[in-house]
Structure formats: structure tokens, C-alpha cells
């Protein structure tokens, strides 16, 4: 029927040979059969290591090699591991946002220079009431103002959008396009929001997961905050930064 396998199916599901805990991954790197009932290749599958609050150094090294990333060493890997555990407690989740994980490793490098840095931003959503006699209501207006630093230059731009997140996206692109004209190829393909504290209501911590594409590749990034705009910004900024550094390749 040409339908994809459910990720939780035994043997053939994408999660059937997934390893999350640091002890498991450490053992896996020493002896592949230590935590696997069969060789996953016998059923057309493969082992999968994820990054989470249970991760150890082995998880980071395994993923870095798998994704051809710089491998942190010594104090660097300790800092990355502590950062991951801290961020996971704040609602971030890297097993489904590997581009954001990649950025953690890039940023851990002493010589890493981000393609842009946020100075500040402001988002305004305005809805004006019209008199009942007008027969219609004014559409909400979303406008974002952003200030970013690229090299030694500060760029200050503003843009309107179809909602606050879109306005912020448009303002960021407007600021960066003069430095990175190929950025027009990147577009948002999926946007998901999850409430992490059901009892907190509208004050809940939320997680935003973005999927982006340049027409050839897809990648996912994550943001988390009690403010949905900030969570969206964190995921959005990661998405753009990830694509820009991938374009630089070995120049990072």
C-alpha cells in the first residue's frame, strides 16, 4: 500500500533500535550487540542514537561522527553535556531537532563566529475596533522590529506579517538578505507548538518545533519558553543560522 512503517513497530519501526541512555550508547560503541536483540540490518533497519537529558558523552560523540560535526573534547564536551541537560529541563528536545543540536556543537568551538547575532526585537499585535455601523471589523495587524549584528554592522529593520511569528521572520530576512542573498531559498514547511505544563494554562512553558527547507534538504529546530514568541524566535533563529553555516561548509 506504499504506507510508511509506524515508528514504534518492533524490528522495522524507526525507533526499534533507538538508544537514549548514556550507558546504553557507551556499551553500543564497544559492542554492537550489547543492547540489540538482532543486527538491525537484517530487517532493513539501523541503530539510532538520540540526544536527551539521559545522554552521556558517548551520545554526543556518536552523533557528532554520524552527522560529520566537530567532536568536542575535554572540557568542551562536559560543557555541551551540561548545557543539553539544562536545556532539556527547560523544555528543549533535541531528538527531534537535530539541527539545533548541531548548533550546540558548532557554538562550542572556540573559533566559531555566528553569521548574525540578535541585538533586540519587538513584536506588536494590534486590533482596532470599528464602530458597529461600519459593518466590518479591522483585521489584526502584526509588526516586528528587529536589530541584528552582522560582523561589525548593526542592521535595524521592521516588517509586517500574517501573525507575529511571520512578521518576525520577515523582519529577520529583511535584515539579513543584503548579506546573504541566497536566503530567499529557505522557507518554513512546518510549525508545531506543544504545551508542556497543562495545569499552568496560558502561562505554560511551550515548545516550538520548526521544520525548514531550501528545496533540497529539510531540517528541524527547537525553541522553548513561557513566551510563545520567544520560543518561536529561538527555533527560527536556529533554522536560519544552521542553513547559513551549512552554506559555508569547511569555512566554519
CSV table of C-alpha atoms in Angstrom, one decimal:
chain,number,residue,atom,x,y,z
A,1,UNK,CA,0.0,0.0,0.0
A,2,UNK,CA,3.1,2.2,0.0
A,3,UNK,CA,2.5,3.3,3.5
A,4,UNK,CA,5.4,4.2,5.9
A,5,UNK,CA,6.0,1.9,8.9
A,6,UNK,CA,4.9,3.2,12.3
A,7,UNK,CA,7.9,4.4,14.2
A,8,UNK,CA,7.1,2.2,17.2
A,9,UNK,CA,6.7,-1.1,15.3
A,10,UNK,CA,9.0,-3.9,16.5
A,11,UNK,CA,12.0,-4.6,14.3
A,12,UNK,CA,11.1,-2.4,11.4
A,13,UNK,CA,10.0,0.8,13.1
A,14,UNK,CA,12.4,3.8,13.2
A,15,UNK,CA,12.5,3.6,17.0
A,16,UNK,CA,13.0,-0.2,17.2
A,17,UNK,CA,16.8,0.2,17.7
A,18,UNK,CA,16.9,3.6,19.3
A,19,UNK,CA,19.3,4.2,22.1
A,20,UNK,CA,18.8,7.1,24.5
A,21,UNK,CA,20.7,6.5,27.8
A,22,UNK,CA,24.4,7.3,28.1
A,23,UNK,CA,25.2,3.8,29.5
A,24,UNK,CA,23.5,2.1,26.5
A,25,UNK,CA,25.3,4.2,23.9
A,26,UNK,CA,28.6,3.7,25.6
A,27,UNK,CA,28.1,-0.1,25.5
A,28,UNK,CA,26.9,0.1,21.9
A,29,UNK,CA,30.1,1.8,20.7
A,30,UNK,CA,32.1,-1.0,22.4
A,31,UNK,CA,30.0,-4.0,21.4
A,32,UNK,CA,27.1,-3.5,18.9
A,33,UNK,CA,25.1,-6.5,20.2
A,34,UNK,CA,25.1,-5.4,23.8
A,35,UNK,CA,21.7,-3.7,23.7
A,36,UNK,CA,20.3,-5.0,20.4
A,37,UNK,CA,18.4,-8.3,20.1
A,38,UNK,CA,19.5,-8.7,16.5
A,39,UNK,CA,21.5,-7.0,13.9
A,40,UNK,CA,19.1,-4.2,12.6
A,41,UNK,CA,20.5,-4.5,9.1
A,42,UNK,CA,18.9,-8.0,8.9
A,43,UNK,CA,15.5,-6.4,8.8
A,44,UNK,CA,16.5,-3.3,6.8
A,45,UNK,CA,16.8,-1.1,9.8
A,46,UNK,CA,19.7,0.7,11.6
A,47,UNK,CA,20.7,1.8,15.1
A,48,UNK,CA,19.6,5.3,16.1
A,49,UNK,CA,21.1,7.3,18.9
A,50,UNK,CA,19.2,10.3,20.3
A,51,UNK,CA,20.2,13.3,22.4
A,52,UNK,CA,18.2,13.9,25.6
A,53,UNK,CA,18.5,14.6,29.3
A,54,UNK,CA,19.7,11.0,29.7
A,55,UNK,CA,22.6,11.4,27.3
A,56,UNK,CA,26.2,10.8,28.1
A,57,UNK,CA,29.4,11.7,26.4
A,58,UNK,CA,29.0,8.7,24.1
A,59,UNK,CA,25.8,10.1,22.7
A,60,UNK,CA,27.4,13.3,21.8
A,61,UNK,CA,30.5,11.7,20.2
A,62,UNK,CA,28.3,9.2,18.3
A,63,UNK,CA,26.0,11.9,16.9
A,64,UNK,CA,28.9,14.2,16.0
A,65,UNK,CA,30.6,11.4,14.0
A,66,UNK,CA,27.3,10.4,12.4
A,67,UNK,CA,26.5,14.0,11.3
A,68,UNK,CA,30.1,14.8,10.4
A,69,UNK,CA,30.3,17.5,13.1
A,70,UNK,CA,33.3,18.8,15.1
A,71,UNK,CA,33.8,16.5,18.0
A,72,UNK,CA,34.1,18.4,21.3
A,73,UNK,CA,36.9,17.2,23.6
A,74,UNK,CA,37.8,17.6,27.3
A,75,UNK,CA,36.0,20.5,29.0
A,76,UNK,CA,34.2,21.3,25.8
A,77,UNK,CA,32.2,18.0,25.8
A,78,UNK,CA,31.5,18.5,29.5
A,79,UNK,CA,30.0,22.0,28.9
A,80,UNK,CA,27.9,20.7,26.0
A,81,UNK,CA,26.6,17.8,28.0
A,82,UNK,CA,25.7,20.1,30.9
A,83,UNK,CA,24.0,22.6,28.5
A,84,UNK,CA,21.9,19.9,26.9
A,85,UNK,CA,20.7,18.6,30.3
A,86,UNK,CA,19.9,22.1,31.4
A,87,UNK,CA,18.0,23.0,28.2
A,88,UNK,CA,16.1,19.7,28.2
A,89,UNK,CA,14.8,20.6,31.7
A,90,UNK,CA,13.6,23.9,30.2
A,91,UNK,CA,11.6,22.2,27.6
A,92,UNK,CA,14.0,21.8,24.7
A,93,UNK,CA,14.0,18.5,22.9
A,94,UNK,CA,16.9,17.6,20.6
A,95,UNK,CA,15.9,14.1,19.5
A,96,UNK,CA,13.5,15.7,17.0
A,97,UNK,CA,15.5,18.8,16.3
A,98,UNK,CA,19.0,17.7,15.3
A,99,UNK,CA,19.8,21.0,13.6
A,100,UNK,CA,19.6,22.7,16.9
A,101,UNK,CA,21.9,20.0,18.4
A,102,UNK,CA,24.4,20.6,15.6
A,103,UNK,CA,24.5,24.3,16.5
A,104,UNK,CA,25.3,23.4,20.1
A,105,UNK,CA,28.4,21.7,18.9
A,106,UNK,CA,29.4,24.4,16.4
A,107,UNK,CA,29.0,27.1,19.2
A,108,UNK,CA,31.2,25.0,21.5
A,109,UNK,CA,34.1,25.6,19.1
A,110,UNK,CA,36.5,28.3,20.3
A,111,UNK,CA,36.8,29.9,16.8
A,112,UNK,CA,33.1,29.8,15.9
A,113,UNK,CA,31.6,33.1,14.7
A,114,UNK,CA,27.8,33.1,14.2
A,115,UNK,CA,26.6,34.6,10.9
A,116,UNK,CA,24.5,37.0,12.8
A,117,UNK,CA,23.6,38.0,16.4
A,118,UNK,CA,20.4,39.3,17.8
A,119,UNK,CA,20.6,42.7,19.5
A,120,UNK,CA,16.9,43.1,20.3
A,121,UNK,CA,13.5,42.7,18.8
A,122,UNK,CA,9.9,44.0,19.4
A,123,UNK,CA,6.7,42.5,18.2
A,124,UNK,CA,3.4,44.4,18.2
A,125,UNK,CA,-0.1,42.9,17.5
A,126,UNK,CA,-2.8,45.5,17.2
A,127,UNK,CA,-6.5,45.0,16.6
A,128,UNK,CA,-8.6,48.1,16.3
A,129,UNK,CA,-12.4,48.1,16.9
A,130,UNK,CA,-14.5,49.8,14.3
A,131,UNK,CA,-17.9,51.3,15.1
A,132,UNK,CA,-20.8,48.9,14.8
A,133,UNK,CA,-22.2,51.0,11.9
A,134,UNK,CA,-19.1,50.1,9.7
A,135,UNK,CA,-20.4,46.6,9.2
A,136,UNK,CA,-16.9,45.0,9.5
A,137,UNK,CA,-14.0,44.6,11.9
A,138,UNK,CA,-10.4,45.6,11.3
A,139,UNK,CA,-8.0,42.7,10.7
A,140,UNK,CA,-5.3,42.2,13.4
A,141,UNK,CA,-2.0,43.9,12.4
A,142,UNK,CA,1.3,42.2,13.3
A,143,UNK,CA,4.5,44.1,13.1
A,144,UNK,CA,8.0,43.2,14.1
A,145,UNK,CA,11.1,45.4,14.6
A,146,UNK,CA,14.4,43.7,14.9
A,147,UNK,CA,18.0,44.8,15.3
A,148,UNK,CA,20.8,42.3,14.4
A,149,UNK,CA,24.6,42.4,14.2
A,150,UNK,CA,26.4,41.0,11.2
A,151,UNK,CA,30.2,41.2,11.6
A,152,UNK,CA,30.6,44.8,12.8
A,153,UNK,CA,27.4,46.2,11.3
A,154,UNK,CA,24.2,46.8,13.2
A,155,UNK,CA,21.0,46.5,11.0
A,156,UNK,CA,17.7,47.7,12.2
A,157,UNK,CA,14.6,46.7,10.2
A,158,UNK,CA,10.8,46.3,10.5
A,159,UNK,CA,8.2,44.2,8.7
A,160,UNK,CA,4.6,43.3,8.9
A,161,UNK,CA,3.4,39.7,8.6
A,162,UNK,CA,0.5,37.3,8.8
A,163,UNK,CA,0.8,37.0,12.6
A,164,UNK,CA,3.6,37.8,15.0
A,165,UNK,CA,5.9,34.9,14.1
A,166,UNK,CA,5.6,35.6,10.4
A,167,UNK,CA,6.3,39.3,11.0
A,168,UNK,CA,9.4,38.4,13.0
A,169,UNK,CA,10.5,36.0,10.2
A,170,UNK,CA,10.0,38.7,7.6
A,171,UNK,CA,11.9,41.3,9.6
A,172,UNK,CA,14.9,38.9,10.2
A,173,UNK,CA,15.1,38.0,6.5
A,174,UNK,CA,14.9,41.7,5.5
A,175,UNK,CA,17.9,42.4,7.8
A,176,UNK,CA,20.0,39.5,6.5
A,177,UNK,CA,19.2,39.4,2.8
A,178,UNK,CA,21.7,42.1,1.9
A,179,UNK,CA,24.5,39.9,3.4
A,180,UNK,CA,23.1,36.5,2.4
A,181,UNK,CA,21.0,36.9,-0.8
A,182,UNK,CA,20.6,33.1,-1.2
A,183,UNK,CA,18.5,33.1,2.0
A,184,UNK,CA,15.4,33.5,-0.3
A,185,UNK,CA,15.6,29.8,-0.9
A,186,UNK,CA,14.8,28.9,2.7
A,187,UNK,CA,11.2,28.5,3.7
A,188,UNK,CA,9.2,27.2,6.7
A,189,UNK,CA,7.5,23.9,5.9
A,190,UNK,CA,6.0,23.0,9.3
A,191,UNK,CA,5.4,24.8,12.6
A,192,UNK,CA,4.3,22.9,15.8
A,193,UNK,CA,3.6,24.2,19.3
A,194,UNK,CA,3.2,21.9,22.3
A,195,UNK,CA,2.1,22.9,25.8
A,196,UNK,CA,4.4,21.4,28.4
A,197,UNK,CA,2.5,22.2,31.6
A,198,UNK,CA,-1.2,21.6,31.2
A,199,UNK,CA,-2.1,22.8,34.6
A,200,UNK,CA,-0.4,26.2,34.0
A,201,UNK,CA,-2.9,27.3,31.3
A,202,UNK,CA,-1.8,30.2,29.2
A,203,UNK,CA,1.3,30.7,31.4
A,204,UNK,CA,2.6,27.3,30.5
A,205,UNK,CA,6.1,26.6,29.1
A,206,UNK,CA,5.7,25.8,25.4
A,207,UNK,CA,7.9,24.1,22.9
A,208,UNK,CA,8.1,25.2,19.3
A,209,UNK,CA,9.4,22.8,16.6
A,210,UNK,CA,10.1,24.2,13.2
A,211,UNK,CA,10.8,22.3,10.0
A,212,UNK,CA,12.5,24.3,7.2
A,213,UNK,CA,13.7,23.5,3.7
A,214,UNK,CA,15.7,25.1,0.9
A,215,UNK,CA,14.1,22.8,-1.7
A,216,UNK,CA,16.9,20.2,-1.4
A,217,UNK,CA,17.2,19.4,2.3
A,218,UNK,CA,14.9,19.6,5.3
A,219,UNK,CA,16.0,20.3,8.9
A,220,UNK,CA,14.3,20.9,12.3
A,221,UNK,CA,15.0,23.3,15.1
A,222,UNK,CA,13.5,23.8,18.5
A,223,UNK,CA,12.8,26.6,20.9
A,224,UNK,CA,11.2,26.7,24.4
A,225,UNK,CA,9.9,29.4,26.7
A,226,UNK,CA,6.9,30.6,28.7
A,227,UNK,CA,6.6,33.2,25.9
A,228,UNK,CA,5.5,31.6,22.6
A,229,UNK,CA,7.0,34.5,20.6
A,230,UNK,CA,10.4,33.9,22.2
A,231,UNK,CA,10.2,30.2,21.8
A,232,UNK,CA,9.3,30.8,18.1
A,233,UNK,CA,12.3,33.2,17.7
A,234,UNK,CA,14.7,30.7,19.2
A,235,UNK,CA,13.6,28.0,16.7
A,236,UNK,CA,13.5,30.5,13.8
A,237,UNK,CA,17.0,31.9,14.5
A,238,UNK,CA,18.4,28.4,14.8
A,239,UNK,CA,16.9,27.5,11.5
A,240,UNK,CA,18.4,30.4,9.7
A,241,UNK,CA,21.8,30.2,11.4
A,242,UNK,CA,22.0,26.4,10.7
A,243,UNK,CA,21.4,26.9,7.0
A,244,UNK,CA,23.9,29.8,6.8
A,245,UNK,CA,26.7,27.8,8.4
A,246,UNK,CA,26.0,24.8,6.2
A,247,UNK,CA,26.5,27.0,3.2
A,248,UNK,CA,29.9,28.0,4.5
A,249,UNK,CA,30.9,24.3,4.7
A,250,UNK,CA,34.5,23.9,5.7
A,251,UNK,CA,34.9,27.7,6.2
A,252,UNK,CA,33.3,27.4,9.7
